[in-house]
mmCIF file of C-alpha atoms and ligand atoms in Angstrom:
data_model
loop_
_atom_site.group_PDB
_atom_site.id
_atom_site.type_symbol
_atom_site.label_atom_id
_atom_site.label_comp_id
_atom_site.label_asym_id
_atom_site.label_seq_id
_atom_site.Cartn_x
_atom_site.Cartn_y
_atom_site.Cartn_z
ATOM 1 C CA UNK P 24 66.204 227.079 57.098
ATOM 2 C CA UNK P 25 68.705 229.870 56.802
ATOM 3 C CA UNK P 26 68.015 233.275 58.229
ATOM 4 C CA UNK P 27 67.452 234.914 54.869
ATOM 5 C CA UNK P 28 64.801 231.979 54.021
ATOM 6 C CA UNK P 29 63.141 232.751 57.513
ATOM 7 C CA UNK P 30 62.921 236.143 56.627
ATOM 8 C CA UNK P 31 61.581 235.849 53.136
ATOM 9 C CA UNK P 32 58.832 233.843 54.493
ATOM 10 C CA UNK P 33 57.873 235.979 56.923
ATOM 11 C CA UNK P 34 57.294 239.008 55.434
ATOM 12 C CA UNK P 35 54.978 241.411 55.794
ATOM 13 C CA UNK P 36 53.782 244.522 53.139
ATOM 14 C CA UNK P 37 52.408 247.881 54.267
ATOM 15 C CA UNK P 38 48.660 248.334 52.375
ATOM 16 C CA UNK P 39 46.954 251.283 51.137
ATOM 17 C CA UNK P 40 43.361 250.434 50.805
ATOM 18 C CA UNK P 41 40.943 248.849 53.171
ATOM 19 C CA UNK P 42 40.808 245.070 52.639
ATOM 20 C CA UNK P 43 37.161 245.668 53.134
ATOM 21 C CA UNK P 44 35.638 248.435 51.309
ATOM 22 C CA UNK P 45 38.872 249.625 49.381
ATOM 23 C CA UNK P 46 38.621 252.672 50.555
ATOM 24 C CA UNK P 47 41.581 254.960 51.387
ATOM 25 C CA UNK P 48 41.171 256.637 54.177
ATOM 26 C CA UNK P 49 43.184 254.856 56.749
ATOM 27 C CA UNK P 50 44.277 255.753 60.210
ATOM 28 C CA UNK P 51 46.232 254.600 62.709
ATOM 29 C CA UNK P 52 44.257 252.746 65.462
ATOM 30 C CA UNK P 53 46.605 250.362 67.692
ATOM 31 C CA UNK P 54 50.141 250.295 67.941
ATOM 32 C CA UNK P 55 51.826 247.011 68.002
ATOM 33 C CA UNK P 56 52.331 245.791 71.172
ATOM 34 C CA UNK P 57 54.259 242.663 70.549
ATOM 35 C CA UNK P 58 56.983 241.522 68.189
ATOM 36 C CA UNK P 59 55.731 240.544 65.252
ATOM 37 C CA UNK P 60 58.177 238.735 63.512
ATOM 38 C CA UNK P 61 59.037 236.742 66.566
ATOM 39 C CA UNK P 62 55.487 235.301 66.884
ATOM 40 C CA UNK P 63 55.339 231.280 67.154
ATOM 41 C CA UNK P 64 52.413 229.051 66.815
ATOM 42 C CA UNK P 65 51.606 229.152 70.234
ATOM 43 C CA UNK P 66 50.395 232.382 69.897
ATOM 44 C CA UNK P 67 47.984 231.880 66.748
ATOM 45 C CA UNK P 68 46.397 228.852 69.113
ATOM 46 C CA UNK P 69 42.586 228.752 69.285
ATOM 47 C CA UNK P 70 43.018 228.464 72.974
ATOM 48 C CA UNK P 71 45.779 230.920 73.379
ATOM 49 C CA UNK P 72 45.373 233.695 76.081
ATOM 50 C CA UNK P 73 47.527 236.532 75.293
ATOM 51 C CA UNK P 74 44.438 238.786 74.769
ATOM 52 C CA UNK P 75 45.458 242.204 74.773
ATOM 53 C CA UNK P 76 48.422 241.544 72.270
ATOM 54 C CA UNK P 77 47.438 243.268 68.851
ATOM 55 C CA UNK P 78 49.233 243.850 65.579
ATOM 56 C CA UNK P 79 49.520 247.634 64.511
ATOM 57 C CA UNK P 80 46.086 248.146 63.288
ATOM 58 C CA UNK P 81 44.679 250.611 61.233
ATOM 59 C CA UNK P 82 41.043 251.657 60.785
ATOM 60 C CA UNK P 83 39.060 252.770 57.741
ATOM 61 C CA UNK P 84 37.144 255.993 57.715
ATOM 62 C CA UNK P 85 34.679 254.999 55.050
ATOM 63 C CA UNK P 86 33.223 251.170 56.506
ATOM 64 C CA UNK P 87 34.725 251.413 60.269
ATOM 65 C CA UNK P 88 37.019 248.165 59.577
ATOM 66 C CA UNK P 89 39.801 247.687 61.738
ATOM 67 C CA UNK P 90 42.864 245.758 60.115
ATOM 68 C CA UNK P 91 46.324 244.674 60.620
ATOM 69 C CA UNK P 92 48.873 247.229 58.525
ATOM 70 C CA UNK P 93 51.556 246.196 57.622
ATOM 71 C CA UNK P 94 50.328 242.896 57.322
ATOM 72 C CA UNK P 95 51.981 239.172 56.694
ATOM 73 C CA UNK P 96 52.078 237.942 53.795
ATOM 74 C CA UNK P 97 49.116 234.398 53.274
ATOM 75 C CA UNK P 98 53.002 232.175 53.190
ATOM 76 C CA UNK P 99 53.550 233.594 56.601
ATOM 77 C CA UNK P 100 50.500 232.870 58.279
ATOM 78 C CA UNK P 101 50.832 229.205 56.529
ATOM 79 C CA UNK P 102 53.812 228.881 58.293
ATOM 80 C CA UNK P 103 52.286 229.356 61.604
ATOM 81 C CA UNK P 104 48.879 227.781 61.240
ATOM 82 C CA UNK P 105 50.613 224.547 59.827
ATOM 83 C CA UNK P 106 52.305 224.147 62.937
ATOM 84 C CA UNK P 107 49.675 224.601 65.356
ATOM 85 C CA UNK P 108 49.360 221.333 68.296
ATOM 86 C CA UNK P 109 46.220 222.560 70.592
ATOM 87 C CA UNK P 110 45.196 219.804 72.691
ATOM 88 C CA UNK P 111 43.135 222.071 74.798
ATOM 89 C CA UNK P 112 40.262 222.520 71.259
ATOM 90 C CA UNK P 113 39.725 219.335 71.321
ATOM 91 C CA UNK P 114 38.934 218.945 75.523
ATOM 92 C CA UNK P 115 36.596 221.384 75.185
ATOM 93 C CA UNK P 116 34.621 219.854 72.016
ATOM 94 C CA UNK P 117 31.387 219.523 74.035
ATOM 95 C CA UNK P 118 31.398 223.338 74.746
ATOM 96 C CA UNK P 119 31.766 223.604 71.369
ATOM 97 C CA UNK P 120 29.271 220.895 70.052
ATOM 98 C CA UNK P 121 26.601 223.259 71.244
ATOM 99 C CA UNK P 122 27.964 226.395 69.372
ATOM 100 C CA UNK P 123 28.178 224.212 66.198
ATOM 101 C CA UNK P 124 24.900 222.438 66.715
ATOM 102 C CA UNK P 125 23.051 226.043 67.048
ATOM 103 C CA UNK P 126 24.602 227.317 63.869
ATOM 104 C CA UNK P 127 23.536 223.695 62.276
ATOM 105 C CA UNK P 128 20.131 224.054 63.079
ATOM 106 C CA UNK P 129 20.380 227.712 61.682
ATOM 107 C CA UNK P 130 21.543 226.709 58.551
ATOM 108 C CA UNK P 131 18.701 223.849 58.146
ATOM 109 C CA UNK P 132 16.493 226.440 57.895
ATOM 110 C CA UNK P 133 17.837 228.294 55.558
ATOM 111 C CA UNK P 134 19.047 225.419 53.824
ATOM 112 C CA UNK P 135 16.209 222.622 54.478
ATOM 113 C CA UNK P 136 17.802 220.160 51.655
ATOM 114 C CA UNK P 137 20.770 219.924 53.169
ATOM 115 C CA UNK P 138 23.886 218.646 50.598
ATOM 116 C CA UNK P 139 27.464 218.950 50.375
ATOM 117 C CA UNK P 140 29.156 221.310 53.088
ATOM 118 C CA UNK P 141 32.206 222.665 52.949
ATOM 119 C CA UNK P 142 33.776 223.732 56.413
ATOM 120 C CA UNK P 143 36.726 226.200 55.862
ATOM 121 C CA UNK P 144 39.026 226.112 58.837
ATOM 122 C CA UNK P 145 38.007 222.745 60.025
ATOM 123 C CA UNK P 146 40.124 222.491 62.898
ATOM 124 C CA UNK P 147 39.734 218.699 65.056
ATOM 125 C CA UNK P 148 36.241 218.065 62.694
ATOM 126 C CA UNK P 149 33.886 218.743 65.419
ATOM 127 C CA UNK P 150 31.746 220.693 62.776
ATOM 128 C CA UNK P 151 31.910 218.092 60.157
ATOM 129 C CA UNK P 152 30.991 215.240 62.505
ATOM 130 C CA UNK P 153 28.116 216.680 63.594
ATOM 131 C CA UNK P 154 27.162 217.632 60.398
ATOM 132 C CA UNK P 155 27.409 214.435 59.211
ATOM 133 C CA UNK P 156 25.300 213.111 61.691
ATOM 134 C CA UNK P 157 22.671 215.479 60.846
ATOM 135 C CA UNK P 158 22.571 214.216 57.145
ATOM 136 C CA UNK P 159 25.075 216.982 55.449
ATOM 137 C CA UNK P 160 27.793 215.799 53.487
ATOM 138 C CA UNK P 161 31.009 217.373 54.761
ATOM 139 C CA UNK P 162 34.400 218.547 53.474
ATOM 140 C CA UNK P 163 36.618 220.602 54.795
ATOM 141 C CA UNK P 164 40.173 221.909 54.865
ATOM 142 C CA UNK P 165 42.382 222.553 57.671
ATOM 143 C CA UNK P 166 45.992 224.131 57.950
ATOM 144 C CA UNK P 167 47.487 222.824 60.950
ATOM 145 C CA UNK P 168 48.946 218.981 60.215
ATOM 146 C CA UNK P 169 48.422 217.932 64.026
ATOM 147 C CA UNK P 170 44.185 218.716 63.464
ATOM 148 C CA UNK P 171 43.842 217.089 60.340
ATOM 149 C CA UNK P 172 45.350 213.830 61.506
ATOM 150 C CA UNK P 173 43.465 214.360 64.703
ATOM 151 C CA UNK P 174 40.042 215.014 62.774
ATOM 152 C CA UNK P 175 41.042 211.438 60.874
ATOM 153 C CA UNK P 176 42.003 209.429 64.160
ATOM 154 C CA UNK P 177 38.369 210.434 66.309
ATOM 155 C CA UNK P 178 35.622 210.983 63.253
ATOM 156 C CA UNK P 179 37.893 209.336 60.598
ATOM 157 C CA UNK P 180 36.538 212.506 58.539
ATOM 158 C CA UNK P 181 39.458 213.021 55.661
ATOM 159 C CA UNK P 182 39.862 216.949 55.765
ATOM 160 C CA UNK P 183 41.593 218.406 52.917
ATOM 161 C CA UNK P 184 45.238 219.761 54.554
ATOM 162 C CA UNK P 185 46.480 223.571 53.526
ATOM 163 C CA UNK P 186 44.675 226.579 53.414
ATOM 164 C CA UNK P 187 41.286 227.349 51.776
ATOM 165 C CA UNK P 188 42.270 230.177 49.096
ATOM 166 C CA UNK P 189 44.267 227.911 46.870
ATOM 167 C CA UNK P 190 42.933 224.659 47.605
ATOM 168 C CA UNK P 191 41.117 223.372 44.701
ATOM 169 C CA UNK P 192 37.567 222.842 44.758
ATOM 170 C CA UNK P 193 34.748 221.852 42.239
ATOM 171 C CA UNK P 194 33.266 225.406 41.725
ATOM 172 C CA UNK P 195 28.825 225.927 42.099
ATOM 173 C CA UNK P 196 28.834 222.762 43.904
ATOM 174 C CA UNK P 197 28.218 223.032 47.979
ATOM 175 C CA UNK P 198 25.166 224.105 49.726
ATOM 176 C CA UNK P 199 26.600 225.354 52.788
ATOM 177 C CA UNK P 200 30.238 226.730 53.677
ATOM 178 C CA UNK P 201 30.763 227.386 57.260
ATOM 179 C CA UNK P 202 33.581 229.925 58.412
ATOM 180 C CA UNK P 203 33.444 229.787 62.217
ATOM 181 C CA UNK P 204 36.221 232.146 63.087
ATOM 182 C CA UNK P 205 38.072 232.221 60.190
ATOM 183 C CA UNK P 206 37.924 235.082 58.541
ATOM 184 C CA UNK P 207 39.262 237.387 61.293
ATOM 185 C CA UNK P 208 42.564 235.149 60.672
ATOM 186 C CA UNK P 209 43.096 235.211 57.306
ATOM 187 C CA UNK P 210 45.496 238.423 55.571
ATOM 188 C CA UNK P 211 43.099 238.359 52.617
ATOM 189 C CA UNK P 212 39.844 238.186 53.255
ATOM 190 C CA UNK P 213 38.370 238.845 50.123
ATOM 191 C CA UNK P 214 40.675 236.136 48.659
ATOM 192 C CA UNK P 215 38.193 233.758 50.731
ATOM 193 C CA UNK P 216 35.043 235.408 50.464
ATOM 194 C CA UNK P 217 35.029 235.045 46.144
ATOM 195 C CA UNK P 218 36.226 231.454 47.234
ATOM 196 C CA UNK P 219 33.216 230.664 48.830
ATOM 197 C CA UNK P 220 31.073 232.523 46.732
ATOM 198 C CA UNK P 221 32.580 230.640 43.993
ATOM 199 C CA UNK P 222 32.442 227.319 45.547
ATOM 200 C CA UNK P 223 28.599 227.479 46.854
ATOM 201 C CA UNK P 224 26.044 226.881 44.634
ATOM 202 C CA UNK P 225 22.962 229.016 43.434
ATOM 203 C CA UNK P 226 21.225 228.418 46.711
ATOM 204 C CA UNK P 227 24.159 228.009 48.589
ATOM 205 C CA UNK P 228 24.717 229.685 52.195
ATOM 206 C CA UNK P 229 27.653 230.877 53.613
ATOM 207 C CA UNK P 230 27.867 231.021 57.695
ATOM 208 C CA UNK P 231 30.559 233.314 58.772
ATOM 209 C CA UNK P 232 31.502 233.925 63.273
ATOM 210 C CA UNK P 233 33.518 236.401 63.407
ATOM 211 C CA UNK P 234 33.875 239.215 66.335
ATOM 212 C CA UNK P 235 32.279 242.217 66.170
ATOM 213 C CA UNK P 236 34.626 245.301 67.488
ATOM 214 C CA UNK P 237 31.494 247.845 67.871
ATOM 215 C CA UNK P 238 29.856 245.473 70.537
ATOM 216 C CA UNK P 239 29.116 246.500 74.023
ATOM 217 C CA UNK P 240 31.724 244.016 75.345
ATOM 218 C CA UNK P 241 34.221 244.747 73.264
ATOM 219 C CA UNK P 242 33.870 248.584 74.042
ATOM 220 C CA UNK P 243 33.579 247.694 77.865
ATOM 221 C CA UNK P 244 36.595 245.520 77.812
ATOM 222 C CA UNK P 245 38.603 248.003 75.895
ATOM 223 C CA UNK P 246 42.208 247.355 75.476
ATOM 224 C CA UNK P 247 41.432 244.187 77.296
ATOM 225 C CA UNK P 248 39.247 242.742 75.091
ATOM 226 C CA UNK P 249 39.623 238.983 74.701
ATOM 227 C CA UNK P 250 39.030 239.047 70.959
ATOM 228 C CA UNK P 251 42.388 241.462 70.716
ATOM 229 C CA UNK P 252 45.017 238.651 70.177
ATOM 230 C CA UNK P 253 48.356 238.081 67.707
ATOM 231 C CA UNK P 254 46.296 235.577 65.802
ATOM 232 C CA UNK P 255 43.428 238.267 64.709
ATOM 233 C CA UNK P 256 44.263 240.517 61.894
ATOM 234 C CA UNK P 257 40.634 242.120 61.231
ATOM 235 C CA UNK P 258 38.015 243.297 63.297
ATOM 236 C CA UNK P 259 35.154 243.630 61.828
ATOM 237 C CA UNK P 260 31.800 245.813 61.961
ATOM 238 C CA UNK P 261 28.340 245.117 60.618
ATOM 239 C CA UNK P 262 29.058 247.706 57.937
ATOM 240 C CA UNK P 263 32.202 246.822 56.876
ATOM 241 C CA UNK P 264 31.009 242.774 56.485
ATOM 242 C CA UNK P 265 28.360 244.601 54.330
ATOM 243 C CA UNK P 266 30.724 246.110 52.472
ATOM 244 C CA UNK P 267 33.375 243.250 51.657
ATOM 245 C CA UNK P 268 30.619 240.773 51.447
ATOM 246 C CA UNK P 269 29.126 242.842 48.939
ATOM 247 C CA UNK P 270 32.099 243.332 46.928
ATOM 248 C CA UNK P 271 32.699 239.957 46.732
ATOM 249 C CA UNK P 272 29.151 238.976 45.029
ATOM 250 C CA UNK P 273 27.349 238.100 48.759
ATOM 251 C CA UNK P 274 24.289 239.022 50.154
ATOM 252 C CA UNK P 275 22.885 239.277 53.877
ATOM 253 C CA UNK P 276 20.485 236.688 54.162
ATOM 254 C CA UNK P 277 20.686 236.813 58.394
ATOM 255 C CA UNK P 278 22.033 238.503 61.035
ATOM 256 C CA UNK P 279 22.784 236.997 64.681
ATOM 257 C CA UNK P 280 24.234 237.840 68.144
ATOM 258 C CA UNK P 281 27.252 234.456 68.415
ATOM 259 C CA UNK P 282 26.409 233.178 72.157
ATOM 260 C CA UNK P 283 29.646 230.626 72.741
ATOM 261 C CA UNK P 284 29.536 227.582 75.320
ATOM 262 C CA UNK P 285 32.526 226.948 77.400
ATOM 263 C CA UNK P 286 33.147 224.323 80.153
ATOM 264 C CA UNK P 287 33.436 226.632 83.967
ATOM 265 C CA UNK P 288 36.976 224.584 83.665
ATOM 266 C CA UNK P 289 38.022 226.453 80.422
ATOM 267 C CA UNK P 290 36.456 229.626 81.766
ATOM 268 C CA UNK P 291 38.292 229.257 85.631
ATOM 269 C CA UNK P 292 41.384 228.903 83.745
ATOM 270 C CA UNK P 293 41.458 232.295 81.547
ATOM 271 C CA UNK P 294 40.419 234.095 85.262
ATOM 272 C CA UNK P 295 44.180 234.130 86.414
ATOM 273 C CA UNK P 296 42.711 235.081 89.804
ATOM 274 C CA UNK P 297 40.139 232.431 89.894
ATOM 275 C CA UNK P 298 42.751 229.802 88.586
ATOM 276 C CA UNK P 299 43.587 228.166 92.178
ATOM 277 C CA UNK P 300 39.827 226.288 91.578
ATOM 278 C CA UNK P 301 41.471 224.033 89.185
ATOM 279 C CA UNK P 302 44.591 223.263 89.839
ATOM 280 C CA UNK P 303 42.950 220.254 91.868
ATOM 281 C CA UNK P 304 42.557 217.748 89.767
ATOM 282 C CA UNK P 305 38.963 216.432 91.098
ATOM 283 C CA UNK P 306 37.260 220.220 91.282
ATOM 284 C CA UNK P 307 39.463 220.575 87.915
ATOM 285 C CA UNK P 308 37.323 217.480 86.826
ATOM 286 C CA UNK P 309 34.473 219.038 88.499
ATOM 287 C CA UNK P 310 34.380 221.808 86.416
ATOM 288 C CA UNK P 311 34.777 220.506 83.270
ATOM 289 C CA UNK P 312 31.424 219.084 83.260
ATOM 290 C CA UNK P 313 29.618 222.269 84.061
ATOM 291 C CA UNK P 314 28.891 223.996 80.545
ATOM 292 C CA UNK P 315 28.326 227.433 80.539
ATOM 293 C CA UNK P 316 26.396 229.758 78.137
ATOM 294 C CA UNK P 317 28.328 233.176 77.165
ATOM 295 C CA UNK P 318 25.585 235.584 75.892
ATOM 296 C CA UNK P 319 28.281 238.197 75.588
ATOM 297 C CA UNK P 320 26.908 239.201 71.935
ATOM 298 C CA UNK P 321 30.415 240.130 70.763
ATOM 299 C CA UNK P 322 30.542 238.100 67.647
ATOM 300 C CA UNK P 323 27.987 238.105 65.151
ATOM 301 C CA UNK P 324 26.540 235.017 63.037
ATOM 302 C CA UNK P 325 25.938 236.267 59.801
ATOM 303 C CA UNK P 326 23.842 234.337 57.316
ATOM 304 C CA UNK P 327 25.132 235.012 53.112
ATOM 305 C CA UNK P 328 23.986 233.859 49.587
ATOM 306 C CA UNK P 329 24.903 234.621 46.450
ATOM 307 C CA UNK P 330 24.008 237.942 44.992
ATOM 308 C CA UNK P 331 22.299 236.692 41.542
ATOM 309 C CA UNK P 332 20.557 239.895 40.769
HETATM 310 ZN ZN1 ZN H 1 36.772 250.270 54.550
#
């Protein structure tokens, strides 16, 4: 590609109104602390551990939403996301398994009938598989190329490959869509949200993870907060989900504290002073077998429908 073409694709356009609430009260909140045009698909990696690393971010006086201004265009963050190899998701799929299989059970309840799902940001499938299992019928779509195929090889699960805003998709038709950190990725968020609330039907629920930047960790961690990485370009709060969720034709239905399961192997690895435990390859093995619970309540698990009043 030639260095104009690079360029073009990567651009990225300075907004005025909060991609949340639309209001216009914006201030500056973090200063950039990386180069943003330079960044590579190993740094938009699910597993990636440059927390601390931050776009400029503004924050909105009216809902409390913290956002990436100026921010890249939706081609942009294709270009990364379709590039993304992260053999490290899929070694921790068990850790994961018990995230998805709590939000699963979740949605049964809300959603007893079960039905067509439709898993936005599908990643290696482990979401669909299970859900599968559990007598849901799953789609899903993924960006990166390396996932989808990887998602076909293990569950042979065909997930749709692109990104979810223009994808197209039979409209009033699923009775779930999950969005397990998603949302805090996308440039448009609102693009996705009508998406979904178009795609679910009457009944439908919508699951969204995403971290919440008013939690206790997140204020304890400050600066240092693992949630603060180059692949995050919103941080949301409880008011301003409320507020784009709203605008977007959604309803609360449920509101959760996210607890996430990692293997003590993932965990010993993101400790750089801890790291010596597994560089042996038996104690590495070791500690991959050890799950372990993070209560850390810094992402919430909201619960949406359809507002049809
Ligand atoms: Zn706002």
């Amino acid at each position: 590609m030639t260095e104009t073409g690079k360029d073009k694709e990567r651009s990225i356009e300075r907004i005025e109104a909060c991609p949340a609430c639309g209001g216009r009260s914006l201030s500056a909140f973090k200063k950039a602390n990386f180069e943003v045009r330079d960044i590579s698909p190993e740094d938009v990696k699910i597993t990636d551990k440059a927390y601390g690393k931050v776009w400029d971010l503004d924050r909105c006086a009216d809902c409390t939403h913290v956002f990436a201004n100026p921010r890249p265009s939706p081609r942009f963050i294709q270009s990364l996301y379709g590039d993304i190899i992260d053999p490290v998701y899929q070694d921790e799929a068990e850790g994961r398994q018990k995230n998805f299989e709590r939000i699963l059970e979740r949605m049964e309840r809300l959603q007893p009938a079960k039905g067509p799902l439709f898993d936005v940001g599908a990643a290696t499938g482990i979401l669909m598989n299970m859900a599968r299992e559990r007598g849901w019928e799953p789609e899903g779509v993924e960006p990166s190329s390396w996932a989808v195929e990887a998602a076909r090889d293990r569950y042979d699960l065909q997930i749709r490959s692109g990104d979810f805003e223009t994808a197209e998709l039979p409209k009033n038709r699923y009775a779930a869509v999950t969005m397990v950190d998603f949302i805090e990725h996308v440039p448009v968020p609102m693009a996705a949200l009508v998406k979904a609330g178009e795609i679910l039907r009457r009944d439908g629920v919508l699951c969204i993870v995403t971290p919440d930047i008013h939690s206790l960790a997140a204020r304890m961690a400050g600066s240092r907060w693992w949630h603060y990485r180059p692949a995050h370009l919103a941080y949301f709060t409880h008011r301003s989900l409320q507020a784009i969720l709203g605008r977007a034709g959604l309803k609360i239905l449920k509101t959760r504290r996210y607890a996430w399961t990692f293997s003590a192997h993932y965990l010993l690895t993101r400790i750089s002073f801890m790291g010596f435990l597994v560089k042996n390859p038996r104690w590495a093995s070791f500690f991959s077998r050890i799950p372990i619970k993070l209560t850390l309540g810094d992402s919430f698990e909201i619960y949406a429908g359809k507002n049809t009043s």
